[in-house]
Short mmCIF file of C-alpha atoms in Angstrom, two decimals:
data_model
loop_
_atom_site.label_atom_id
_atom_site.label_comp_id
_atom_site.label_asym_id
_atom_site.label_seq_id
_atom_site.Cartn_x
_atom_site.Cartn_y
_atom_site.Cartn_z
CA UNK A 1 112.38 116.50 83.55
CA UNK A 2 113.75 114.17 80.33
CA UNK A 3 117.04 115.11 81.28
CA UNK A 4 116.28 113.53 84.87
CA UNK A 5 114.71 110.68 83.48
CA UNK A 6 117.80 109.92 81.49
CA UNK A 7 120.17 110.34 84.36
CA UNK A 8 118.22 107.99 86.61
CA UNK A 9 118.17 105.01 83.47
CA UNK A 10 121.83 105.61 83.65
CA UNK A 11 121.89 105.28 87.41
CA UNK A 12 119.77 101.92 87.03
CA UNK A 13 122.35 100.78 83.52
CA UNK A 14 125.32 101.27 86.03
CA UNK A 15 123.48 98.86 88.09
CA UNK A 16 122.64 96.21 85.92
CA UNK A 17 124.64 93.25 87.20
CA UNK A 18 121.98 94.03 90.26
CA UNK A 19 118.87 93.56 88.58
CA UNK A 20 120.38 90.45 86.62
CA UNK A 21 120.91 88.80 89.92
CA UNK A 22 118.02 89.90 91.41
CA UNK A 23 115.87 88.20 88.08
CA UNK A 24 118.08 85.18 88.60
CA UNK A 25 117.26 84.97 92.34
CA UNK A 26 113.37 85.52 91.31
CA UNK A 27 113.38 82.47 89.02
CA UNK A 28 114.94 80.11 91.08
CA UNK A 29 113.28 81.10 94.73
CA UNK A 30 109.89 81.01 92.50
CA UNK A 31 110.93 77.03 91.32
CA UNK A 32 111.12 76.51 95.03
CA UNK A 33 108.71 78.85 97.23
CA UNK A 34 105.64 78.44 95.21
CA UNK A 35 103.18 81.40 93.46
CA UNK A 36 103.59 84.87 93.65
CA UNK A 37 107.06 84.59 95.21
CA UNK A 38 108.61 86.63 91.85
CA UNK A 39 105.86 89.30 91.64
CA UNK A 40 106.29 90.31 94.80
CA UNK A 41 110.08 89.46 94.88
CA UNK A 42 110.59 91.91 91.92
CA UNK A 43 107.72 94.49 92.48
CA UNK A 44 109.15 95.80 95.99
CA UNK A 45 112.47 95.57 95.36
CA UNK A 46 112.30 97.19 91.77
CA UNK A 47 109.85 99.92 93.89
CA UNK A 48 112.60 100.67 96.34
CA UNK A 49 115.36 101.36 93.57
CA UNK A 50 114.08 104.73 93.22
CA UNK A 51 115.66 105.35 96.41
CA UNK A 52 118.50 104.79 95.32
CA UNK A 53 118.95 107.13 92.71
CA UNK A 54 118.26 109.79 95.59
CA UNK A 55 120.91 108.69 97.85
CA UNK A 56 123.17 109.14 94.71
CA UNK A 57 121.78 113.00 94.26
CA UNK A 58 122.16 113.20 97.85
CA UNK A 59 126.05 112.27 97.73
CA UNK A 60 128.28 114.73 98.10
CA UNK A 61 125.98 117.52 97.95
CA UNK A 62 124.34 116.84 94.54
CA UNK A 63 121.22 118.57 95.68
CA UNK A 64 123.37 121.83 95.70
CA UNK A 65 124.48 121.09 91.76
CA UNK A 66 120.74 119.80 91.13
CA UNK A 67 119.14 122.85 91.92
CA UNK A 68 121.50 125.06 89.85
CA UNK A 69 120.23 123.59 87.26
CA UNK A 70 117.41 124.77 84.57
CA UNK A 71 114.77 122.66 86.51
CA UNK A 72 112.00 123.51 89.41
CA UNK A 73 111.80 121.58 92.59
CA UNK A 74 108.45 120.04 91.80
CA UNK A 75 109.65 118.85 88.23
CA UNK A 76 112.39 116.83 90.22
CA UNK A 77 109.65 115.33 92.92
CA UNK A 78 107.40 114.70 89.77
CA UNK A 79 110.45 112.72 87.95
CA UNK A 80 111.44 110.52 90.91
CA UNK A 81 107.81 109.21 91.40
CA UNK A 82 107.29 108.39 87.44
CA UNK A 83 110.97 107.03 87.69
CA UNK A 84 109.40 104.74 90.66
CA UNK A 85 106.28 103.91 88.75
CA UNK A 86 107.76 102.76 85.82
CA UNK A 87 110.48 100.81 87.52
CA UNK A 88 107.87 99.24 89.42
CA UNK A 89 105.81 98.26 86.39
CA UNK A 90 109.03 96.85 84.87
CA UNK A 91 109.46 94.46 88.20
CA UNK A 92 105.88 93.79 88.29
CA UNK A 93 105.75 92.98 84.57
CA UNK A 94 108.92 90.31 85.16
CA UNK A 95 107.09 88.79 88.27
CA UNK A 96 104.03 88.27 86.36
CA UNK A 97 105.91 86.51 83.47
CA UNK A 98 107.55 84.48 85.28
CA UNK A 99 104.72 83.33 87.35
CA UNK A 100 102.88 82.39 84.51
CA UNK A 101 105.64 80.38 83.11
CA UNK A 102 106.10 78.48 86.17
CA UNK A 103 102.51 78.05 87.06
CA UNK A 104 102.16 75.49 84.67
CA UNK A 105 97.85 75.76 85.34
CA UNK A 106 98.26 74.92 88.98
CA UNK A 107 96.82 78.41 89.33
CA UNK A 108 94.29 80.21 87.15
CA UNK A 109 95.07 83.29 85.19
CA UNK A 110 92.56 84.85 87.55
CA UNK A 111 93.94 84.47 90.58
CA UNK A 112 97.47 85.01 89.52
CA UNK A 113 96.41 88.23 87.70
CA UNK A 114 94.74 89.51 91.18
CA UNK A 115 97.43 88.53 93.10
CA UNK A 116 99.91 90.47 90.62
CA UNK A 117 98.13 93.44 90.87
CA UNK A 118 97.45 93.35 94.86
CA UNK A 119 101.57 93.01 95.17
CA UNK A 120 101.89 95.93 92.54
CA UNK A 121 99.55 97.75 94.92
CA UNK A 122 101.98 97.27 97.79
CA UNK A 123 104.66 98.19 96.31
CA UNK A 124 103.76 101.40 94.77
CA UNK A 125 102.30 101.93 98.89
CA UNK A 126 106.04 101.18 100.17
CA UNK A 127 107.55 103.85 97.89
CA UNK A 128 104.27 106.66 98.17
CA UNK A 129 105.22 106.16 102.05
CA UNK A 130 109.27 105.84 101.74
CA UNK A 131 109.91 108.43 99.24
CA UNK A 132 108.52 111.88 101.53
CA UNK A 133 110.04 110.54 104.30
CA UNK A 134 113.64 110.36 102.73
CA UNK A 135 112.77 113.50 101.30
CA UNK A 136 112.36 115.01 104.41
CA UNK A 137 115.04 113.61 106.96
CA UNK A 138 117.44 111.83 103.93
CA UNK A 139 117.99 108.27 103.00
CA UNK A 140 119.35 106.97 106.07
CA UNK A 141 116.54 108.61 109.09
CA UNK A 142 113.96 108.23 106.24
CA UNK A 143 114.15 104.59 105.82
CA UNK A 144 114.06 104.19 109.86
CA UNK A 145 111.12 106.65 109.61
CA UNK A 146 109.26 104.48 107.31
CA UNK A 147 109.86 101.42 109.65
CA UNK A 148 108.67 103.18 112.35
CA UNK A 149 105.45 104.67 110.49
CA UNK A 150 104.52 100.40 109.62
CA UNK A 151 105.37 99.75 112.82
CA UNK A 152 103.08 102.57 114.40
CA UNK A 153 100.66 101.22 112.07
CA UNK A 154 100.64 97.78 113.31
CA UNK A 155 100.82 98.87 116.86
CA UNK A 156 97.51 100.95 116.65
CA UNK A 157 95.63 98.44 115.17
CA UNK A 158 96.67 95.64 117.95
CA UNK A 159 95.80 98.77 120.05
CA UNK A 160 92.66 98.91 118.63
CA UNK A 161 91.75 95.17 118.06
CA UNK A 162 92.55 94.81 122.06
CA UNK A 163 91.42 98.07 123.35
CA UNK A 164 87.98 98.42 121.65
CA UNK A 165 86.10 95.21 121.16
CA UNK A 166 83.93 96.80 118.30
CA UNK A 167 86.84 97.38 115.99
CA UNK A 168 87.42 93.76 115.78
CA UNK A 169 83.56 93.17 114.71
CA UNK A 170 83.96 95.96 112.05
CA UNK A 171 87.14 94.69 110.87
CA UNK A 172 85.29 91.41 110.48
CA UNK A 173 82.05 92.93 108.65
CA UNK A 174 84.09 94.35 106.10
CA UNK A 175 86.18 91.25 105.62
CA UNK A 176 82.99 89.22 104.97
CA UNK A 177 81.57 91.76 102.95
CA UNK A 178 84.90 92.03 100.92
CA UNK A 179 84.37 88.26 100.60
CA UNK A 180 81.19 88.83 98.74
CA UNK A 181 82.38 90.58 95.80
CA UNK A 182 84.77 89.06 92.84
CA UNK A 183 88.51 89.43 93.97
CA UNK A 184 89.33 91.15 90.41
CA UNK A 185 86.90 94.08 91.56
CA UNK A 186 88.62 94.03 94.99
CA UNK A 187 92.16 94.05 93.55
CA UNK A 188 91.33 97.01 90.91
CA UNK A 189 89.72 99.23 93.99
CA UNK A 190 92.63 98.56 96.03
CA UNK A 191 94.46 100.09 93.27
CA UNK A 192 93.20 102.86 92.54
CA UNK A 193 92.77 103.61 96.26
CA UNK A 194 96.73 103.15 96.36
CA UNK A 195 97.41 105.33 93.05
CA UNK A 196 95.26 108.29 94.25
CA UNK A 197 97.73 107.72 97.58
CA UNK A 198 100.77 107.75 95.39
CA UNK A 199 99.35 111.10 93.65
CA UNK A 200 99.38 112.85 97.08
CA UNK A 201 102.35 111.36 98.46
CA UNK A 202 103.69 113.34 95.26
CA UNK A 203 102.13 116.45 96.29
CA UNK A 204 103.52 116.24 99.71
CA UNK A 205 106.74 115.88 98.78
CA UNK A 206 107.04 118.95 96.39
CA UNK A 207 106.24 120.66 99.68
CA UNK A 208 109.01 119.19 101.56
CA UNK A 209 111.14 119.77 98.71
CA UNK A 210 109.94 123.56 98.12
CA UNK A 211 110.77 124.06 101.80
CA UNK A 212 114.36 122.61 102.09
CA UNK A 213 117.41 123.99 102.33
CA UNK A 214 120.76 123.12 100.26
#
């Protein structure tokens, strides 16, 4: 799994004039659009890379060569998610930096810190729900597959909120009891809710992976 580990850094080295724009881009739009732009700027976009370095096994049947090699399907599932969770606490890490540089005590350390961890939260969601469905149907019908699944998501609770009259009221009874409780307590819970997520997205995809055919 090392060896994987090292390929993939290479894979993100190659791409370096990428990440230098996108840190330039994060700075400036930040100047500009106001908090939290550059956390979650950096954190989703650092989250998707991961993808990336699929669609370049993928090429040219690099999942044939892959396999020959002295590694098991599940240690190359278990690589590409603690590829993605690292490269997503890199992005995070920038965004927060930078947010605190620029916030110039607008914002407390609180708030910014909650927010940080509530856009880590989502990205680390994006790729537990991206990265089994390119698994499964490949980079291209994977990423409309995980467009569909938010927009499913979306559509069932409008379904919901217009359908059933009582799911609104709930929705709104945990909202003000969420309100109740200190947002650092909220943003911790929502991350550990989305880490235990991430953990079986993992386990999921070693299935898929166990199952498919080169």
């Amino acid at each position: 799994m090392k060896g994987l580990f090292i390929k993939d850094l290479e894979i993100a080295r190659m791409q370096k004039k990428f990440f230098v724009i996108l840190l330039v881009m994060a700075i400036f739009l930040s100047s500009i659009s106001g908090a939290d732009f550059a956390i979650g700027y950096l954190t989703a976009l650092c989250a998707m890379f991961v993808i990336t370095t699929v669609s370049y096994d993928e090429f040219d049947n690099g999942y044939g060569y892959l396999m020959t090699l002295p590694i098991q399907r599940k240690d190359y599932v278990k690589e590409k998610y603690l590829f993605g969770l690292v490269l997503t606490l890199f992005g995070w890490f920038l965004g927060t930096a930078i947010e605190f540089i620029h916030n110039q005590k607008q914002t407390s350390g609180t708030e910014i810190l909650c927010a940080s961890i509530i856009m880590l939260s989502v990205g680390l969601g994006m790729a537990a729900v991206m990265l089994p469905c390119v698994f499964k149907f490949g980079q291209e019908k994977g990423r409309y597959m995980f467009f569909g699944i938010g927009g499913g998501i979306f559509g069932i609770a409008y379904f919901l909120r217009k359908a059933v009259p009582e799911a609104g009221n709930i929705f709104s009874d945990i909202i003000n009891k969420l309100s109740n409780m200190k947002m650092t307590t909220i943003s911790f819970f929502i991350l550990l809710v989305v880490l235990f997520i991430y953990m079986i997205s993992c386990r999921i995809s070693i299935r898929i992976m166990e199952k498919k055919e080169f």
